[in-house]
């Protein structure tokens, strides 16, 4: 199905997917996956009113941002976004290994980071909708619908990456 492809930078593929899910796949010439991810991004984004909530969060109108966002749809966005970045990065690495004549690595990279980001962002969006933030005044900075998801996503992503590397090192040491 695929013809020989040229070297693709995994970091460029990852950055293109950061711009918009599906763009990294287009960069890697995975057109079907890219079209599906792009379509999912538009469906989830439009149904969740995510961009309107972002604009209101940036201008400081938290109350309106709370009421505009549809959390039932917004909880899908981190999964689509992170899967697009993860898939683009790993597909570019696999393609480059194949071009270099190396065996295709069965290990995926950054899986722990992106699983942590998805869990953290979903938890942050869910936690934001609960009353916990209103009870503790020290947590009022997390009252933005999107920013608390980003903060918890990055924290959980770092923890997931650390756990993945620790487990992989132990597994690699045990198999040697």
Short mmCIF file of C-alpha atoms in Angstrom, two decimals:
data_model
loop_
_atom_site.label_atom_id
_atom_site.label_comp_id
_atom_site.label_asym_id
_atom_site.label_seq_id
_atom_site.Cartn_x
_atom_site.Cartn_y
_atom_site.Cartn_z
CA UNK A 1 0.00 0.00 0.00
CA UNK A 2 2.74 2.46 0.95
CA UNK A 3 5.64 3.18 -1.29
CA UNK A 4 9.09 4.02 -0.01
CA UNK A 5 9.05 7.26 1.96
CA UNK A 6 11.85 9.62 2.73
CA UNK A 7 13.20 10.42 6.18
CA UNK A 8 10.63 12.17 8.37
CA UNK A 9 11.67 14.05 11.48
CA UNK A 10 9.74 12.64 14.46
CA UNK A 11 9.90 16.03 16.17
CA UNK A 12 8.51 17.84 13.13
CA UNK A 13 5.70 15.28 12.91
CA UNK A 14 4.99 15.80 16.60
CA UNK A 15 4.96 19.59 16.24
CA UNK A 16 2.65 19.45 13.22
CA UNK A 17 0.24 17.36 15.27
CA UNK A 18 0.49 19.91 18.08
CA UNK A 19 -0.74 22.54 15.63
CA UNK A 20 -3.79 20.48 14.69
CA UNK A 21 -4.44 16.76 15.11
CA UNK A 22 -3.96 15.09 11.74
CA UNK A 23 -1.33 17.47 10.36
CA UNK A 24 1.52 15.28 11.65
CA UNK A 25 -0.06 12.33 9.85
CA UNK A 26 -0.25 14.35 6.64
CA UNK A 27 3.45 15.19 7.13
CA UNK A 28 4.14 11.44 7.46
CA UNK A 29 1.94 10.72 4.42
CA UNK A 30 -0.59 8.77 6.50
CA UNK A 31 -3.50 10.48 4.78
CA UNK A 32 -6.35 8.28 6.02
CA UNK A 33 -5.40 8.54 9.70
CA UNK A 34 -4.78 12.28 9.24
CA UNK A 35 -8.21 12.85 7.70
CA UNK A 36 -9.94 10.88 10.46
CA UNK A 37 -8.11 12.79 13.21
CA UNK A 38 -8.77 16.13 11.56
CA UNK A 39 -12.46 15.29 11.22
CA UNK A 40 -12.66 14.16 14.85
CA UNK A 41 -10.92 17.34 15.97
CA UNK A 42 -13.47 19.53 14.19
CA UNK A 43 -16.44 17.51 15.47
CA UNK A 44 -15.27 17.53 19.08
CA UNK A 45 -14.14 21.16 18.96
CA UNK A 46 -17.41 22.44 17.52
CA UNK A 47 -19.65 20.39 19.78
CA UNK A 48 -17.72 21.27 22.95
CA UNK A 49 -17.47 25.01 22.19
CA UNK A 50 -13.83 24.71 23.20
CA UNK A 51 -12.58 27.72 21.25
CA UNK A 52 -15.26 29.99 22.70
CA UNK A 53 -14.35 28.84 26.19
CA UNK A 54 -10.65 29.44 25.46
CA UNK A 55 -11.32 32.98 24.30
CA UNK A 56 -13.40 33.71 27.41
CA UNK A 57 -10.70 32.19 29.64
CA UNK A 58 -8.02 34.37 28.02
CA UNK A 59 -10.00 37.56 28.56
CA UNK A 60 -10.78 36.52 32.15
CA UNK A 61 -14.53 35.92 31.86
CA UNK A 62 -14.54 32.67 33.81
CA UNK A 63 -18.29 32.61 34.40
CA UNK A 64 -19.08 32.72 30.69
CA UNK A 65 -16.36 30.17 29.93
CA UNK A 66 -17.99 27.77 32.41
CA UNK A 67 -21.36 28.07 30.76
CA UNK A 68 -20.21 27.88 27.15
CA UNK A 69 -18.14 24.70 27.30
CA UNK A 70 -19.87 21.34 26.98
CA UNK A 71 -17.79 19.03 29.20
CA UNK A 72 -19.37 15.89 27.74
CA UNK A 73 -17.65 16.68 24.42
CA UNK A 74 -14.61 18.46 25.86
CA UNK A 75 -13.47 15.29 27.62
CA UNK A 76 -12.88 13.68 24.20
CA UNK A 77 -10.52 16.40 23.01
CA UNK A 78 -7.40 15.41 25.03
CA UNK A 79 -7.65 11.85 23.72
CA UNK A 80 -7.84 12.91 20.07
CA UNK A 81 -5.14 15.54 20.49
CA UNK A 82 -2.64 13.33 22.34
CA UNK A 83 -3.25 10.29 20.14
CA UNK A 84 -2.48 12.40 17.05
CA UNK A 85 0.81 13.60 18.51
CA UNK A 86 1.80 10.16 19.80
CA UNK A 87 0.95 8.36 16.55
CA UNK A 88 2.76 10.91 14.35
CA UNK A 89 5.94 10.70 16.44
CA UNK A 90 6.03 6.89 16.57
CA UNK A 91 5.11 6.47 12.88
CA UNK A 92 7.99 8.77 11.87
CA UNK A 93 10.42 6.82 14.07
CA UNK A 94 9.26 3.50 12.61
CA UNK A 95 9.59 4.85 9.07
CA UNK A 96 13.11 6.11 9.74
CA UNK A 97 14.18 2.78 11.26
CA UNK A 98 12.88 1.02 8.17
CA UNK A 99 14.78 3.41 5.90
CA UNK A 100 18.00 2.90 7.86
CA UNK A 101 17.68 -0.84 7.41
CA UNK A 102 17.15 -1.38 11.11
CA UNK A 103 14.57 -3.72 12.54
CA UNK A 104 11.33 -1.90 13.26
CA UNK A 105 11.25 -1.29 17.00
CA UNK A 106 8.22 -2.81 18.70
CA UNK A 107 8.55 -0.36 21.56
CA UNK A 108 6.55 2.82 21.33
CA UNK A 109 7.97 6.04 22.70
CA UNK A 110 6.39 8.65 24.96
CA UNK A 111 3.40 6.40 25.70
CA UNK A 112 3.52 7.10 29.43
CA UNK A 113 3.72 10.83 28.84
CA UNK A 114 0.69 10.95 26.56
CA UNK A 115 -1.40 8.58 28.67
CA UNK A 116 -0.61 10.80 31.65
CA UNK A 117 -1.54 13.94 29.72
CA UNK A 118 -4.90 12.46 28.67
CA UNK A 119 -5.72 11.28 32.19
CA UNK A 120 -4.57 14.56 33.72
CA UNK A 121 -6.47 16.74 31.25
CA UNK A 122 -9.64 14.68 31.59
CA UNK A 123 -9.31 14.72 35.37
CA UNK A 124 -8.65 18.47 35.29
CA UNK A 125 -11.75 19.15 33.22
CA UNK A 126 -13.83 16.89 35.43
CA UNK A 127 -12.34 18.29 38.63
CA UNK A 128 -12.98 21.80 37.40
CA UNK A 129 -16.70 21.05 37.14
CA UNK A 130 -16.80 19.79 40.74
CA UNK A 131 -17.09 22.08 43.76
CA UNK A 132 -13.64 21.27 45.17
CA UNK A 133 -11.99 24.41 43.75
CA UNK A 134 -14.57 26.72 45.36
CA UNK A 135 -13.95 25.23 48.84
CA UNK A 136 -10.19 25.87 48.88
CA UNK A 137 -9.16 29.44 48.14
CA UNK A 138 -5.55 28.39 47.44
CA UNK A 139 -6.81 26.50 44.37
CA UNK A 140 -8.73 29.44 42.83
CA UNK A 141 -6.05 29.82 40.13
CA UNK A 142 -7.30 26.47 38.74
CA UNK A 143 -10.80 27.88 38.17
CA UNK A 144 -10.23 28.30 34.43
CA UNK A 145 -11.94 25.48 32.49
CA UNK A 146 -9.00 24.78 30.18
CA UNK A 147 -5.93 25.79 32.17
CA UNK A 148 -6.48 23.40 35.08
CA UNK A 149 -6.69 20.57 32.54
CA UNK A 150 -3.42 21.68 30.97
CA UNK A 151 -1.66 21.99 34.33
CA UNK A 152 -2.81 18.59 35.58
CA UNK A 153 -2.14 17.10 32.14
CA UNK A 154 1.47 18.22 32.16
CA UNK A 155 1.98 17.05 35.75
CA UNK A 156 0.45 13.63 35.04
CA UNK A 157 2.35 13.46 31.73
CA UNK A 158 5.67 14.00 33.50
CA UNK A 159 4.75 11.36 36.07
CA UNK A 160 3.70 8.93 33.33
CA UNK A 161 6.95 9.48 31.42
CA UNK A 162 8.98 8.88 34.57
CA UNK A 163 7.03 5.68 35.30
CA UNK A 164 7.42 4.45 31.71
CA UNK A 165 11.18 4.97 31.72
CA UNK A 166 11.55 3.31 35.14
CA UNK A 167 9.52 0.27 34.10
CA UNK A 168 11.31 0.02 30.74
CA UNK A 169 14.75 0.18 32.39
CA UNK A 170 13.80 -2.58 34.82
CA UNK A 171 12.42 -4.71 32.00
CA UNK A 172 15.49 -4.13 29.85
CA UNK A 173 17.82 -4.96 32.75
CA UNK A 174 15.86 -8.16 33.50
CA UNK A 175 16.08 -9.37 29.88
CA UNK A 176 19.84 -8.82 29.57
#
